[in-house]
Every structure is written in structure tokens, then in C-alpha cells.
mmCIF file of N, CA and C in Angstrom:
data_model
loop_
_atom_site.group_PDB
_atom_site.id
_atom_site.type_symbol
_atom_site.label_atom_id
_atom_site.label_comp_id
_atom_site.label_asym_id
_atom_site.label_seq_id
_atom_site.Cartn_x
_atom_site.Cartn_y
_atom_site.Cartn_z
ATOM 1 N N MET A 18 -10.660 -17.136 -6.190
ATOM 2 C CA MET A 18 -10.079 -16.160 -6.416
ATOM 3 C C MET A 18 -10.393 -15.636 -7.927
ATOM 4 N N GLY A 19 -9.693 -15.473 -9.116
ATOM 5 C CA GLY A 19 -10.070 -15.800 -10.063
ATOM 6 C C GLY A 19 -11.069 -15.202 -10.724
ATOM 7 N N ASP A 20 -11.906 -16.043 -9.924
ATOM 8 C CA ASP A 20 -13.956 -15.760 -10.319
ATOM 9 C C ASP A 20 -14.322 -14.002 -9.649
ATOM 10 N N VAL A 21 -14.025 -13.831 -8.674
ATOM 11 C CA VAL A 21 -14.010 -12.344 -8.341
ATOM 12 C C VAL A 21 -13.653 -11.451 -8.675
ATOM 13 N N ILE A 22 -11.504 -11.693 -9.258
ATOM 14 C CA ILE A 22 -10.765 -10.160 -9.912
ATOM 15 C C ILE A 22 -10.946 -10.500 -11.212
ATOM 16 N N ALA A 23 -12.094 -11.140 -11.599
ATOM 17 C CA ALA A 23 -12.369 -11.543 -13.416
ATOM 18 C C ALA A 23 -12.597 -10.479 -13.545
ATOM 19 N N ALA A 24 -12.328 -10.440 -15.192
ATOM 20 C CA ALA A 24 -13.497 -8.282 -15.558
ATOM 21 C C ALA A 24 -14.442 -9.635 -15.759
ATOM 22 N N PRO A 25 -15.277 -8.221 -15.658
ATOM 23 C CA PRO A 25 -16.701 -8.558 -15.816
ATOM 24 C C PRO A 25 -16.586 -8.866 -17.667
ATOM 25 N N ALA A 26 -18.404 -10.364 -17.859
ATOM 26 C CA ALA A 26 -18.661 -9.987 -19.448
ATOM 27 C C ALA A 26 -18.568 -9.553 -20.050
ATOM 28 N N ASP A 27 -19.666 -8.651 -19.552
ATOM 29 C CA ASP A 27 -19.745 -7.234 -20.392
ATOM 30 C C ASP A 27 -18.562 -6.805 -20.574
ATOM 31 N N ALA A 28 -17.617 -6.612 -21.395
ATOM 32 C CA ALA A 28 -16.823 -6.018 -22.140
ATOM 33 C C ALA A 28 -17.867 -4.031 -21.475
ATOM 34 N N GLY A 29 -18.514 -3.787 -21.836
ATOM 35 C CA GLY A 29 -19.090 -2.770 -21.490
ATOM 36 C C GLY A 29 -18.772 -2.014 -20.103
ATOM 37 N N LYS A 30 -18.478 -2.852 -19.298
ATOM 38 C CA LYS A 30 -19.296 -2.917 -17.337
ATOM 39 C C LYS A 30 -18.067 -2.260 -17.075
ATOM 40 N N PHE A 31 -17.568 -1.656 -15.933
ATOM 41 C CA PHE A 31 -17.148 -0.811 -15.204
ATOM 42 C C PHE A 31 -16.260 -2.102 -14.585
ATOM 43 N N ASP A 32 -14.703 -2.171 -14.391
ATOM 44 C CA ASP A 32 -13.917 -3.575 -13.559
ATOM 45 C C ASP A 32 -13.613 -2.611 -12.887
ATOM 46 N N VAL A 33 -13.971 -3.048 -11.536
ATOM 47 C CA VAL A 33 -13.476 -2.387 -10.432
ATOM 48 C C VAL A 33 -12.021 -2.903 -10.006
ATOM 49 N N TRP A 34 -11.085 -3.946 -10.571
ATOM 50 C CA TRP A 34 -10.593 -4.941 -10.832
ATOM 51 C C TRP A 34 -9.260 -4.054 -12.079
ATOM 52 N N ASP A 35 -9.972 -3.681 -12.664
ATOM 53 C CA ASP A 35 -8.440 -2.942 -13.836
ATOM 54 C C ASP A 35 -7.546 -1.897 -13.366
ATOM 55 N N PRO A 36 -6.064 -2.979 -13.275
ATOM 56 C CA PRO A 36 -5.025 -2.244 -12.787
ATOM 57 C C PRO A 36 -5.011 -0.536 -13.521
ATOM 58 N N ALA A 37 -5.462 -0.391 -14.368
ATOM 59 C CA ALA A 37 -6.012 1.445 -15.275
ATOM 60 C C ALA A 37 -6.676 2.313 -14.261
ATOM 61 N N ASN A 38 -7.618 1.866 -13.176
ATOM 62 C CA ASN A 38 -7.714 2.739 -12.371
ATOM 63 C C ASN A 38 -6.929 3.128 -11.129
ATOM 64 N N VAL A 39 -5.510 2.919 -11.002
ATOM 65 C CA VAL A 39 -4.424 3.204 -10.347
ATOM 66 C C VAL A 39 -4.340 4.163 -10.997
ATOM 67 N N SER A 40 -4.150 4.621 -12.275
ATOM 68 C CA SER A 40 -2.919 5.857 -13.474
ATOM 69 C C SER A 40 -3.508 7.090 -12.365
ATOM 70 N N PRO A 41 -4.181 7.139 -12.516
ATOM 71 C CA PRO A 41 -5.487 8.840 -12.238
ATOM 72 C C PRO A 41 -4.349 9.280 -11.242
ATOM 73 N N LEU A 42 -4.336 8.733 -9.958
ATOM 74 C CA LEU A 42 -3.994 8.677 -8.855
ATOM 75 C C LEU A 42 -2.311 9.528 -9.352
ATOM 76 N N VAL A 43 -2.350 7.850 -10.061
ATOM 77 C CA VAL A 43 -0.627 7.733 -9.784
ATOM 78 C C VAL A 43 0.206 8.743 -10.475
ATOM 79 N N ALA A 44 -0.014 9.343 -11.916
ATOM 80 C CA ALA A 44 0.027 10.351 -12.652
ATOM 81 C C ALA A 44 -0.155 11.799 -11.680
ATOM 82 N N TYR A 45 -1.250 12.016 -10.439
ATOM 83 C CA TYR A 45 -1.574 13.216 -9.983
ATOM 84 C C TYR A 45 -0.199 12.970 -8.626
ATOM 85 N N LEU A 46 0.315 11.924 -8.024
ATOM 86 C CA LEU A 46 1.706 11.829 -7.074
ATOM 87 C C LEU A 46 2.564 12.009 -7.997
ATOM 88 N N ALA A 47 3.450 11.938 -9.433
ATOM 89 C CA ALA A 47 3.693 12.310 -9.796
ATOM 90 C C ALA A 47 4.001 13.635 -10.026
ATOM 91 N N THR A 48 3.188 14.757 -9.941
ATOM 92 C CA THR A 48 3.456 15.907 -10.147
ATOM 93 C C THR A 48 4.311 16.881 -9.592
ATOM 94 N N GLU A 49 5.004 17.731 -9.912
ATOM 95 C CA GLU A 49 5.372 18.829 -8.712
ATOM 96 C C GLU A 49 4.812 19.321 -7.428
ATOM 97 N N ASN A 50 4.288 19.491 -8.202
ATOM 98 C CA ASN A 50 2.814 20.793 -6.753
ATOM 99 C C ASN A 50 2.160 20.150 -5.877
ATOM 100 N N CYS A 51 2.385 18.190 -6.757
ATOM 101 C CA CYS A 51 1.397 17.333 -5.282
ATOM 102 C C CYS A 51 1.817 17.283 -3.765
ATOM 103 N N PRO A 52 0.775 17.524 -3.436
ATOM 104 C CA PRO A 52 1.538 17.726 -1.549
ATOM 105 C C PRO A 52 1.386 16.419 -0.617
ATOM 106 N N LEU A 53 0.938 15.609 -1.524
ATOM 107 C CA LEU A 53 1.000 14.028 -0.965
ATOM 108 C C LEU A 53 2.243 13.938 -1.096
ATOM 109 N N THR A 54 2.787 13.525 0.252
ATOM 110 C CA THR A 54 4.196 13.179 0.129
ATOM 111 C C THR A 54 4.418 11.672 1.424
ATOM 112 N N GLY A 55 4.392 10.454 1.268
ATOM 113 C CA GLY A 55 5.204 9.555 2.684
ATOM 114 C C GLY A 55 3.723 9.477 2.325
ATOM 115 N N LYS A 56 2.808 9.269 2.182
ATOM 116 C CA LYS A 56 0.945 9.128 2.151
ATOM 117 C C LYS A 56 0.998 7.406 1.617
ATOM 118 N N THR A 57 0.001 6.614 2.175
ATOM 119 C CA THR A 57 -0.264 5.557 1.539
ATOM 120 C C THR A 57 -1.423 4.837 1.705
ATOM 121 N N PHE A 58 -1.791 4.123 -0.008
ATOM 122 C CA PHE A 58 -3.621 4.672 -0.561
ATOM 123 C C PHE A 58 -3.879 3.650 -0.904
ATOM 124 N N PHE A 59 -4.847 3.438 -1.131
ATOM 125 C CA PHE A 59 -5.742 1.765 -1.053
ATOM 126 C C PHE A 59 -6.865 2.260 -2.415
ATOM 127 N N VAL A 60 -6.390 1.744 -3.908
ATOM 128 C CA VAL A 60 -7.228 2.212 -5.172
ATOM 129 C C VAL A 60 -7.708 1.114 -5.373
ATOM 130 N N GLN A 61 -9.391 1.252 -5.237
ATOM 131 C CA GLN A 61 -10.121 -0.057 -6.001
ATOM 132 C C GLN A 61 -11.236 0.746 -6.575
ATOM 133 N N GLY A 62 -11.764 0.198 -8.153
ATOM 134 C CA GLY A 62 -12.844 0.634 -8.516
ATOM 135 C C GLY A 62 -12.922 2.615 -8.892
ATOM 136 N N GLY A 63 -13.494 2.930 -8.321
ATOM 137 C CA GLY A 63 -13.764 4.361 -8.200
ATOM 138 C C GLY A 63 -13.655 4.529 -6.910
ATOM 139 N N ARG A 64 -12.903 4.517 -6.442
ATOM 140 C CA ARG A 64 -12.679 4.788 -4.651
ATOM 141 C C ARG A 64 -10.835 4.822 -4.699
ATOM 142 N N VAL A 65 -10.964 6.104 -3.686
ATOM 143 C CA VAL A 65 -9.197 5.929 -3.504
ATOM 144 C C VAL A 65 -9.599 5.917 -2.270
ATOM 145 N N SER A 66 -8.686 5.192 -1.147
ATOM 146 C CA SER A 66 -9.373 5.983 0.332
ATOM 147 C C SER A 66 -7.145 6.365 0.536
ATOM 148 N N LEU A 67 -7.464 7.070 1.757
ATOM 149 C CA LEU A 67 -6.485 7.200 3.002
ATOM 150 C C LEU A 67 -5.356 6.412 3.701
ATOM 151 N N PHE A 68 -4.747 5.572 3.720
ATOM 152 C CA PHE A 68 -4.366 5.171 5.046
ATOM 153 C C PHE A 68 -3.595 6.021 5.959
ATOM 154 N N GLN A 69 -4.320 5.543 7.376
ATOM 155 C CA GLN A 69 -3.798 7.367 8.393
ATOM 156 C C GLN A 69 -3.507 6.055 9.352
ATOM 157 N N GLY A 70 -2.087 7.613 9.450
ATOM 158 C CA GLY A 70 -1.238 6.341 10.963
ATOM 159 C C GLY A 70 -0.302 5.015 10.592
ATOM 160 N N TRP A 71 0.792 5.171 10.676
ATOM 161 C CA TRP A 71 1.771 3.869 10.851
ATOM 162 C C TRP A 71 2.277 4.326 11.839
ATOM 163 N N THR A 72 2.804 3.442 12.942
ATOM 164 C CA THR A 72 3.531 3.510 14.816
ATOM 165 C C THR A 72 3.777 2.622 14.312
ATOM 166 N N MET A 73 5.280 2.695 15.013
ATOM 167 C CA MET A 73 6.682 2.875 14.961
ATOM 168 C C MET A 73 5.828 2.058 16.833
ATOM 169 N N THR A 74 5.915 0.292 17.137
ATOM 170 C CA THR A 74 5.895 -0.175 18.523
ATOM 171 C C THR A 74 6.979 -0.810 19.236
ATOM 172 N N GLU A 75 8.331 -0.813 18.221
ATOM 173 C CA GLU A 75 8.886 -2.256 18.857
ATOM 174 C C GLU A 75 10.242 -2.039 18.332
ATOM 175 N N GLN A 76 11.168 -2.828 18.856
ATOM 176 C CA GLN A 76 12.534 -1.695 17.959
ATOM 177 C C GLN A 76 13.777 -2.526 18.219
ATOM 178 N N ILE A 77 14.188 -3.016 17.521
ATOM 179 C CA ILE A 77 16.308 -3.603 17.548
ATOM 180 C C ILE A 77 16.961 -2.779 17.293
ATOM 181 N N GLU A 78 18.020 -2.846 17.763
ATOM 182 C CA GLU A 78 19.186 -2.728 17.111
ATOM 183 C C GLU A 78 20.347 -3.605 16.981
ATOM 184 N N LYS A 79 20.989 -2.979 15.852
ATOM 185 C CA LYS A 79 22.381 -4.153 15.646
ATOM 186 C C LYS A 79 23.333 -3.989 17.117
ATOM 187 N N ASP A 80 23.710 -4.974 17.333
ATOM 188 C CA ASP A 80 25.155 -5.107 18.718
ATOM 189 C C ASP A 80 26.161 -4.981 18.219
ATOM 190 N N ASP A 81 27.735 -4.364 18.620
ATOM 191 C CA ASP A 81 28.608 -4.214 18.324
ATOM 192 C C ASP A 81 29.445 -5.144 16.951
ATOM 193 N N ALA A 82 29.203 -5.919 17.109
ATOM 194 C CA ALA A 82 29.359 -6.874 16.251
ATOM 195 C C ALA A 82 28.320 -6.438 14.470
ATOM 196 N N GLY A 83 27.260 -5.947 14.373
ATOM 197 C CA GLY A 83 26.321 -5.593 13.305
ATOM 198 C C GLY A 83 25.753 -6.916 13.110
ATOM 199 N N ARG A 84 25.417 -7.523 13.740
ATOM 200 C CA ARG A 84 23.990 -8.680 13.802
ATOM 201 C C ARG A 84 22.531 -7.843 14.809
ATOM 202 N N LEU A 85 21.864 -8.065 14.639
ATOM 203 C CA LEU A 85 20.808 -7.841 15.179
ATOM 204 C C LEU A 85 20.620 -8.893 16.238
ATOM 205 N N PRO A 86 19.927 -8.943 16.947
ATOM 206 C CA PRO A 86 19.055 -9.681 18.569
ATOM 207 C C PRO A 86 18.571 -10.633 17.789
ATOM 208 N N ILE A 87 17.794 -11.122 17.478
ATOM 209 C CA ILE A 87 17.189 -11.972 16.886
ATOM 210 C C ILE A 87 16.532 -13.208 17.240
ATOM 211 N N SER A 88 15.748 -13.516 18.637
ATOM 212 C CA SER A 88 15.440 -15.142 19.280
ATOM 213 C C SER A 88 14.938 -15.704 17.944
ATOM 214 N N ARG A 89 14.755 -17.164 18.067
ATOM 215 C CA ARG A 89 13.594 -17.846 17.357
ATOM 216 C C ARG A 89 12.674 -18.210 18.321
ATOM 217 N N PRO A 90 11.137 -18.193 17.455
ATOM 218 C CA PRO A 90 10.236 -18.420 18.055
ATOM 219 C C PRO A 90 10.308 -19.535 18.659
ATOM 220 N N ARG A 91 9.379 -19.132 20.117
ATOM 221 C CA ARG A 91 9.402 -20.706 20.802
ATOM 222 C C ARG A 91 7.875 -21.096 20.293
#
């Protein structure tokens, strides 16, 4: 995996895995008037993708003693 995310041998070539690629999005999200709240993004290279929707499908609640009713896998 190290070869996949390694910096390019040519220092002048764009590095899609460079963490600095995330900085512009982080700076924008930190602005006072940013309308994007509660969103999840994927950033790689020059692309920013917005994940759509998270859906709750199951739920458990604590019993009267404050314990979660979790059973062992079968």
C-alpha cells in the first residue's frame, strides 16, 4: 500500500494523496457563512465529493439499569 500512496518521484508532479489537498475545504468549512453543516466529504487530489444521506436502520436503548441489551454473536 505504501507504493500506492507514496509521493510522486517527480517533486513537480501533483500528489493526489498530499494532506494539503484537504486544506482549502477545511478553511471554507470553517468560515462563518459556510452553509454546509453536518455534511461528510471525501477529498482526494483535485476532487471533493459529497456523501449523500445517512440512514438510521436499527436502534437499541438502555434498560432501566442503564445497560444496553447487546447479545453475543452466534
